[in-house]
Short mmCIF file of C-alpha atoms in Angstrom, two decimals:
data_model
loop_
_atom_site.label_atom_id
_atom_site.label_comp_id
_atom_site.label_asym_id
_atom_site.label_seq_id
_atom_site.Cartn_x
_atom_site.Cartn_y
_atom_site.Cartn_z
CA MET K 1 45.18 -55.25 1.08
CA ALA K 2 41.92 -53.45 1.66
CA LYS K 3 40.41 -51.66 -1.24
CA ASN K 4 39.90 -47.89 -1.08
CA ASN K 5 36.36 -46.93 -0.20
CA PRO K 6 34.99 -44.79 -3.04
CA LEU K 7 33.02 -42.64 -0.61
CA ILE K 8 36.17 -41.83 1.37
CA VAL K 9 38.04 -40.90 -1.82
CA ILE K 10 35.20 -38.68 -3.00
CA PHE K 11 34.82 -37.06 0.42
CA THR K 12 38.58 -36.46 0.70
CA ALA K 13 38.68 -34.89 -2.74
CA PHE K 14 35.74 -32.68 -1.80
CA LEU K 15 37.49 -31.54 1.36
CA VAL K 16 40.71 -30.72 -0.51
CA GLN K 17 38.80 -28.81 -3.16
CA THR K 18 36.84 -26.90 -0.51
CA LEU K 19 40.02 -26.06 1.38
CA ILE K 20 41.75 -24.76 -1.74
CA PHE K 21 38.67 -22.72 -2.66
CA SER K 22 38.46 -21.31 0.86
CA LEU K 23 42.13 -20.30 0.86
CA VAL K 24 41.82 -18.60 -2.52
CA LYS K 25 38.64 -16.87 -1.44
CA ALA K 26 40.18 -15.77 1.86
CA ALA K 27 43.20 -14.33 0.09
CA ALA K 28 41.01 -12.43 -2.33
CA THR K 29 38.79 -11.23 0.50
CA ASN K 30 41.78 -9.99 2.45
CA ILE K 31 43.12 -7.99 -0.47
CA THR K 32 39.66 -6.65 -1.13
CA THR K 33 39.28 -5.78 2.54
CA ASP K 34 42.46 -3.69 2.40
CA GLN K 35 41.18 -1.95 -0.70
CA HIS K 36 37.82 -1.19 0.89
CA ALA K 37 39.53 0.20 3.98
CA LEU K 38 41.65 2.59 1.93
CA LEU K 39 38.71 3.65 -0.23
CA ALA K 40 36.75 4.35 2.96
CA LEU K 41 39.55 6.67 4.05
CA LYS K 42 39.43 8.38 0.67
CA ASP K 43 35.66 8.83 1.02
CA HIS K 44 36.12 10.42 4.45
CA LEU K 45 38.32 13.19 3.05
CA THR K 46 36.86 16.67 2.87
CA TYR K 47 39.97 18.30 1.36
CA ASP K 48 42.64 16.94 -0.97
CA PRO K 49 44.33 20.07 -2.39
CA ALA K 50 46.64 18.32 -4.84
CA ASN K 51 44.14 15.54 -5.67
CA LEU K 52 46.81 13.03 -4.70
CA LEU K 53 44.38 10.38 -3.53
CA ALA K 54 41.66 11.35 -5.98
CA LYS K 55 43.98 10.73 -8.92
CA ASN K 56 46.10 7.88 -7.59
CA TRP K 57 43.82 5.68 -5.47
CA SER K 58 41.93 4.05 -8.30
CA THR K 59 40.37 0.60 -8.46
CA SER K 60 41.89 0.20 -11.93
CA SER K 61 45.33 -0.36 -10.34
CA SER K 62 46.68 -2.51 -7.53
CA ILE K 63 46.51 -0.91 -4.10
CA CYS K 64 50.20 -1.81 -3.68
CA THR K 65 51.01 0.84 -6.30
CA TRP K 66 48.93 3.59 -4.68
CA ILE K 67 50.76 6.64 -3.37
CA GLY K 68 51.53 6.35 0.33
CA VAL K 69 50.87 2.60 0.40
CA THR K 70 53.45 -0.16 0.87
CA CYS K 71 52.66 -3.87 0.71
CA GLY K 72 54.59 -6.76 2.19
CA VAL K 73 56.57 -8.99 -0.15
CA ARG K 74 55.34 -12.22 1.37
CA HIS K 75 51.59 -11.72 1.79
CA HIS K 76 51.05 -8.75 -0.56
CA ARG K 77 49.02 -7.00 2.14
CA VAL K 78 49.23 -3.36 3.18
CA THR K 79 51.98 -2.98 5.79
CA VAL K 80 52.62 0.77 5.65
CA LEU K 81 50.19 3.65 5.16
CA ASN K 82 52.10 6.94 5.09
CA ILE K 83 50.16 9.96 3.83
CA SER K 84 52.03 12.54 5.91
CA TYR K 85 52.40 16.08 4.54
CA PHE K 86 49.66 15.59 1.93
CA GLY K 87 47.63 18.56 3.21
CA LEU K 88 44.54 16.38 3.67
CA ALA K 89 41.49 17.08 5.82
CA GLY K 90 38.76 14.76 6.99
CA THR K 91 38.17 12.02 9.55
CA LEU K 92 39.49 8.50 10.06
CA PRO K 93 37.01 5.74 9.19
CA PRO K 94 36.56 2.64 11.37
CA GLN K 95 37.48 0.48 8.36
CA LEU K 96 41.16 1.26 8.99
CA GLY K 97 40.96 -1.38 11.68
CA ASN K 98 40.60 -3.98 8.91
CA LEU K 99 44.17 -3.41 7.66
CA SER K 100 45.23 -6.44 9.65
CA PHE K 101 48.83 -6.54 8.36
CA LEU K 102 49.48 -2.83 8.96
CA GLN K 103 52.69 -2.05 10.86
CA VAL K 104 53.06 1.70 10.27
CA LEU K 105 50.27 4.27 10.18
CA ALA K 106 51.50 7.83 9.55
CA ILE K 107 49.31 10.85 8.78
CA LYS K 108 51.56 13.59 10.19
CA ASN K 109 51.06 17.25 9.19
CA ASN K 110 47.56 17.11 7.77
CA SER K 111 44.25 18.48 9.06
CA PHE K 112 42.45 15.34 10.17
CA SER K 113 39.98 15.94 12.98
CA GLY K 114 37.35 14.19 15.04
CA SER K 115 37.97 11.11 17.13
CA LEU K 116 40.27 8.14 16.75
CA PRO K 117 38.22 5.03 15.93
CA ASP K 118 38.25 2.25 18.51
CA GLU K 119 38.80 -0.17 15.63
CA LEU K 120 42.47 0.84 15.56
CA ALA K 121 42.89 -1.56 18.47
CA GLN K 122 42.33 -4.42 15.99
CA LEU K 123 45.69 -3.70 14.32
CA ARG K 124 47.68 -6.34 16.18
CA ARG K 125 50.81 -5.92 14.06
CA LEU K 126 50.94 -2.15 14.45
CA LYS K 127 54.31 -0.86 15.66
CA ARG K 128 54.38 2.83 14.79
CA VAL K 129 51.66 5.47 14.66
CA ASN K 130 52.31 9.11 13.78
CA PHE K 131 49.35 11.49 14.08
CA MET K 132 51.33 14.63 14.92
CA PHE K 133 50.10 18.06 13.83
CA ASN K 134 46.45 17.34 13.11
CA SER K 135 43.32 18.44 14.96
CA PHE K 136 42.22 15.38 16.88
CA TYR K 137 40.50 16.11 20.16
CA THR K 138 39.68 12.76 21.68
CA LYS K 139 41.68 10.56 24.00
CA ILE K 140 43.54 7.46 22.92
CA PRO K 141 40.96 4.64 22.75
CA SER K 142 41.14 2.58 25.93
CA ARG K 143 41.46 -0.62 23.89
CA ILE K 144 44.73 0.62 22.38
CA GLY K 145 46.47 -0.99 25.34
CA SER K 146 45.92 -4.38 23.72
CA LEU K 147 48.45 -3.55 20.99
CA SER K 148 51.45 -5.19 22.61
CA LYS K 149 53.78 -4.59 19.64
CA LEU K 150 53.26 -0.84 19.59
CA GLN K 151 56.54 0.98 20.21
CA GLN K 152 55.57 4.48 19.10
CA PHE K 153 52.16 6.08 19.53
CA LEU K 154 52.03 9.63 18.25
CA SER K 155 48.67 11.20 19.02
CA GLY K 156 45.60 11.03 21.18
CA GLY K 157 44.97 11.89 24.81
CA LEU K 158 46.92 10.41 27.69
CA PRO K 159 45.14 7.67 29.70
CA SER K 160 46.53 7.17 33.18
CA ASP K 161 47.03 3.45 32.58
CA ILE K 162 48.71 3.64 29.16
CA CYS K 163 52.04 2.42 30.56
CA ASN K 164 50.39 -0.64 32.09
CA TYR K 165 49.87 -2.14 28.65
CA LEU K 166 52.72 -0.73 26.55
CA PRO K 167 55.98 -1.84 28.16
CA SER K 168 57.84 -1.43 24.85
CA LEU K 169 56.77 2.18 24.31
CA LYS K 170 59.82 4.23 23.34
CA MET K 171 58.36 7.33 21.70
CA LEU K 172 55.14 9.07 22.71
CA HIS K 173 54.26 12.11 20.56
CA LEU K 174 51.07 14.07 21.13
CA SER K 175 52.33 17.36 19.72
CA GLY K 176 50.31 19.75 17.63
CA ASN K 177 46.75 18.71 18.40
CA MET K 178 43.98 20.01 20.68
CA PHE K 179 44.31 17.70 23.67
CA ASP K 180 43.86 18.84 27.26
CA GLY K 181 43.77 17.43 30.78
CA GLN K 182 46.64 16.66 33.10
CA ILE K 183 49.78 14.67 32.50
CA PRO K 184 49.40 11.60 34.73
CA SER K 185 52.23 10.83 37.13
CA THR K 186 51.93 7.18 36.04
CA ILE K 187 53.75 8.10 32.85
CA SER K 188 56.87 7.21 34.82
CA LYS K 189 55.93 3.53 34.44
CA CYS K 190 56.99 3.75 30.80
CA GLN K 191 60.59 3.01 31.70
CA GLN K 192 61.61 2.34 28.09
CA LEU K 193 60.46 5.79 27.01
CA GLN K 194 63.16 7.77 25.21
CA MET K 195 61.09 10.62 23.78
CA LEU K 196 57.99 12.29 25.24
CA SER K 197 56.47 15.10 23.18
CA LEU K 198 53.39 16.87 24.55
CA SER K 199 54.00 20.32 23.06
CA ILE K 200 51.49 22.58 21.32
CA ASN K 201 48.36 21.34 23.09
CA ASN K 202 46.19 22.46 26.01
CA PHE K 203 47.54 20.22 28.78
CA THR K 204 47.02 21.79 32.21
CA GLY K 205 48.10 21.28 35.81
CA TYR K 206 51.55 20.70 37.24
CA ILE K 207 54.38 18.94 35.47
CA PRO K 208 54.65 15.62 37.34
CA LYS K 209 58.02 15.25 39.02
CA GLU K 210 57.82 11.52 38.31
CA ILE K 211 58.92 12.22 34.74
CA GLY K 212 62.41 12.58 36.18
CA ASN K 213 62.30 8.88 37.14
CA ILE K 214 62.24 7.72 33.51
CA SER K 215 65.89 6.73 33.34
CA MET K 216 66.08 6.30 29.53
CA LEU K 217 64.32 9.55 28.64
CA LYS K 218 66.44 11.67 26.31
CA GLU K 219 63.97 14.11 24.75
CA LEU K 220 61.12 15.92 26.48
CA TYR K 221 58.82 18.44 24.76
CA LEU K 222 56.37 20.37 26.98
CA ASP K 223 56.26 23.81 25.38
CA ILE K 224 53.11 25.63 24.28
CA ASN K 225 50.70 24.26 26.89
CA LYS K 226 49.09 25.58 30.08
CA LEU K 227 51.33 23.71 32.48
CA GLN K 228 52.57 24.93 35.85
CA GLY K 229 55.74 24.27 37.80
CA VAL K 230 59.34 23.80 36.78
CA LEU K 231 61.00 20.48 35.98
CA LEU K 232 64.71 20.61 36.72
CA PRO K 233 67.03 19.38 33.94
CA SER K 234 67.92 16.16 35.73
CA VAL K 235 65.39 14.36 33.59
CA GLY K 236 66.43 10.89 32.53
CA GLY K 237 69.21 10.83 35.11
CA SER K 238 71.50 12.84 32.81
CA VAL K 239 72.87 16.35 33.08
CA ALA K 240 70.84 18.77 30.98
CA LEU K 241 70.79 17.15 27.57
CA LEU K 242 70.32 19.60 24.74
CA SER K 243 67.20 17.73 23.70
CA PHE K 244 65.63 18.57 27.05
CA VAL K 245 66.82 22.15 27.08
CA VAL K 246 65.58 23.04 23.61
CA CYS K 247 62.10 21.62 24.07
CA PHE K 248 61.74 23.22 27.51
CA LEU K 249 63.00 26.71 26.77
CA ARG K 250 60.04 28.20 24.97
CA TRP K 251 57.72 27.01 27.71
CA LEU K 252 60.11 28.38 30.33
CA CYS K 253 60.14 31.79 28.66
CA MET K 254 56.36 31.99 28.85
CA PHE K 255 56.23 30.63 32.40
CA VAL K 256 58.71 33.07 33.90
CA GLY K 257 57.18 36.00 32.05
CA LEU K 258 55.60 37.35 35.24
CA ALA K 259 58.80 37.12 37.24
CA VAL K 260 61.59 38.33 34.99
CA ASN K 261 62.16 40.77 32.19
CA LEU K 262 62.14 38.57 29.11
CA GLY K 263 64.44 41.02 27.38
CA GLU K 264 67.23 39.98 29.78
CA ARG K 265 69.36 36.89 29.47
CA THR K 266 68.94 34.10 32.04
CA TYR K 267 70.83 30.78 31.98
CA GLY K 268 71.92 31.17 28.37
CA ILE K 269 68.44 32.11 27.15
CA THR K 270 67.32 35.39 25.68
CA CYS K 271 63.66 35.85 24.85
CA ASP K 272 62.19 38.85 23.12
CA SER K 273 59.73 40.85 25.19
CA GLN K 274 57.20 41.23 22.39
CA ASN K 275 56.56 37.61 21.37
CA ASN K 276 57.93 35.71 24.39
CA ARG K 277 59.99 33.61 21.99
CA ILE K 278 63.62 32.56 22.22
CA ILE K 279 65.96 34.64 20.09
CA VAL K 280 69.30 33.54 21.60
CA LEU K 281 70.30 30.12 22.92
CA ASN K 282 73.85 30.18 24.25
CA LEU K 283 74.98 26.85 25.71
CA THR K 284 78.70 27.52 25.31
CA SER K 285 81.01 25.46 27.58
CA MET K 286 78.25 23.88 29.68
CA SER K 287 79.63 20.30 29.52
CA LEU K 288 76.53 19.13 27.68
CA THR K 289 76.17 15.95 25.66
CA GLY K 290 73.57 14.61 23.24
CA ALA K 291 72.34 15.32 19.72
CA ILE K 292 70.48 18.27 18.25
CA PRO K 293 66.81 17.20 18.45
CA PRO K 294 64.92 16.75 15.16
CA HIS K 295 62.40 19.48 16.05
CA ILE K 296 64.97 22.27 16.45
CA GLY K 297 63.15 24.10 13.66
CA ASN K 298 60.36 24.97 16.10
CA LEU K 299 62.63 27.70 17.49
CA SER K 300 61.64 29.78 14.50
CA PHE K 301 62.49 33.15 16.09
CA ILE K 302 66.03 32.25 17.07
CA VAL K 303 68.80 34.55 15.85
CA GLN K 304 71.81 33.05 17.62
CA LEU K 305 72.45 29.35 18.33
CA ARG K 306 75.74 28.86 20.16
CA LEU K 307 76.71 25.28 21.12
CA ARG K 308 80.49 25.76 21.25
CA ASN K 309 82.78 23.62 23.41
CA ASN K 310 80.52 20.78 24.55
CA SER K 311 80.21 17.09 23.65
CA PHE K 312 77.34 17.22 21.20
CA HIS K 313 77.39 14.54 18.50
CA GLY K 314 75.40 13.13 15.61
CA SER K 315 74.51 14.75 12.31
CA LEU K 316 72.79 18.08 11.77
CA PRO K 317 69.00 17.60 11.43
CA MET K 318 67.42 19.00 8.30
CA ASP K 319 64.86 20.79 10.47
CA ILE K 320 67.50 23.52 10.87
CA VAL K 321 66.39 24.89 7.48
CA HIS K 322 63.32 26.34 9.23
CA LEU K 323 65.49 28.73 11.26
CA HIS K 324 65.04 31.54 8.75
CA ARG K 325 66.10 34.23 11.23
CA LEU K 326 69.35 32.51 12.23
CA GLU K 327 72.41 34.80 11.98
CA ILE K 328 75.01 33.09 14.17
CA PHE K 329 75.43 29.30 14.22
CA HIS K 330 78.38 28.17 16.36
CA LEU K 331 79.10 24.41 16.47
CA GLY K 332 82.86 24.48 17.12
CA LEU K 333 84.64 22.14 19.54
CA ASN K 334 82.11 19.32 19.60
CA SER K 335 81.83 15.85 18.02
CA PHE K 336 79.31 16.42 15.25
CA GLN K 337 79.69 14.05 12.31
CA GLY K 338 78.42 13.31 8.83
CA GLU K 339 78.52 15.47 5.73
CA ILE K 340 77.68 19.15 5.82
CA SER K 341 74.44 19.18 3.88
CA SER K 342 73.76 21.58 1.04
CA TRP K 343 70.53 22.76 2.69
CA LEU K 344 72.62 24.97 4.99
CA GLY K 345 72.76 27.26 2.00
CA SER K 346 69.04 27.96 2.44
CA LEU K 347 69.53 29.95 5.68
CA PRO K 348 68.94 33.40 4.22
CA LYS K 349 70.27 35.56 7.08
CA LEU K 350 73.26 33.49 8.22
CA GLN K 351 76.30 35.69 8.93
CA ILE K 352 78.60 33.52 11.06
CA LEU K 353 79.06 29.74 10.73
CA TYR K 354 81.66 28.00 12.90
CA LEU K 355 82.25 24.29 12.15
CA PHE K 356 85.83 23.74 13.33
CA ARG K 357 87.03 20.90 15.60
CA ASN K 358 84.29 18.38 14.80
CA ASN K 359 84.15 15.10 12.86
CA PHE K 360 82.43 16.35 9.72
CA THR K 361 83.26 14.57 6.46
CA GLY K 362 83.20 15.68 2.86
CA THR K 363 83.65 19.30 1.90
CA ILE K 364 81.93 22.63 2.35
CA PRO K 365 78.90 22.58 -0.01
CA PRO K 366 78.94 25.19 -2.79
CA SER K 367 75.40 26.22 -1.77
CA LEU K 368 76.89 28.25 1.09
CA GLY K 369 78.03 30.66 -1.59
CA ASN K 370 74.38 31.54 -2.14
CA ILE K 371 74.15 33.16 1.29
CA THR K 372 74.90 36.80 0.52
CA THR K 373 74.93 37.73 4.21
CA LEU K 374 77.64 35.20 5.19
CA LYS K 375 80.65 37.07 6.59
CA ASN K 376 82.58 34.53 8.65
CA LEU K 377 83.04 30.81 7.99
CA ALA K 378 85.37 28.86 10.26
CA CYS K 379 86.20 25.22 9.51
CA THR K 380 89.11 22.84 9.16
CA ARG K 381 91.21 22.79 6.00
CA ALA K 382 89.93 19.32 5.11
CA LEU K 383 86.41 20.70 4.64
CA ILE K 384 87.42 23.36 2.15
CA ASN K 385 86.28 22.50 -1.36
CA LYS K 386 89.45 22.79 -3.46
#
């Protein structure tokens, strides 16, 4: 048997030691890289009203314990960054592109501005991005198309070739920013798209008829833009889903302002002549199906919401609490389900609430007793809190 060569043994040991050292160093560098990326974001803030990041994002604690940060169990790397509703202002640093394990990036309802860094295209694991209701003005970086895992992209401009690279795109939200330009007809290539939200921007031109070719589209939001033309409610190959109607109505009221008296009712819609906002939505007995969209609270001027005798289903979205002017809420003869949430008691002007002939569970919440204006409550016996 040949004897072991001492040089080979020494060299092998050196290689093993080097490999172990490299792995340890790489792991430490990766964790440090995540920390530096988050601290760069903190440094780019110009406003942090509650000092949430100033107090919590400290180098004396692990980044995995920082507010808004979630780390993966396996690699202990940042997988979720969710600082939505923090009231922050500032810009996004290019270092965010170094969060290589990031899957969710959410900064909804803040005041971030400026451009979106091209480095975001380095986030190969990214699946969801939510930039709604900020003040970004640039287009989506062209390199974003390389993110093949991205299913939801919620901000930025609208490149004409975005659907060429994102076949899995299901939700595209650009609402509440300062974007302009036209909606490209090539958006119809996103055949997996289920929600398209372009509201509250400065998009111009005609609404492309090709949107109607997106067979899976269930929710479309185009209101509060400078668009022209009318898109018939055959979108997604279905018959006037509520999700389409609600998002389209405010825009329709403004569009037809030159042709009709907005104080008159047309197709179940009543808009007030002063603000051009919907005050009555009456979809009674229209053979509609679908769920109440999560952004129903944007109809903040509505006084009457009548959905009686259709095939609506799903639970009631919490966004309804923003309907502070709502007086009549008629949901009878549908297929709504889930518990009747206590937040219904926060509708200060509610007078009539009809819940009968649905699939609600539980009982009527005691909080409804706080509504001093409530005069008429109709529901099944099973929902009455005995």
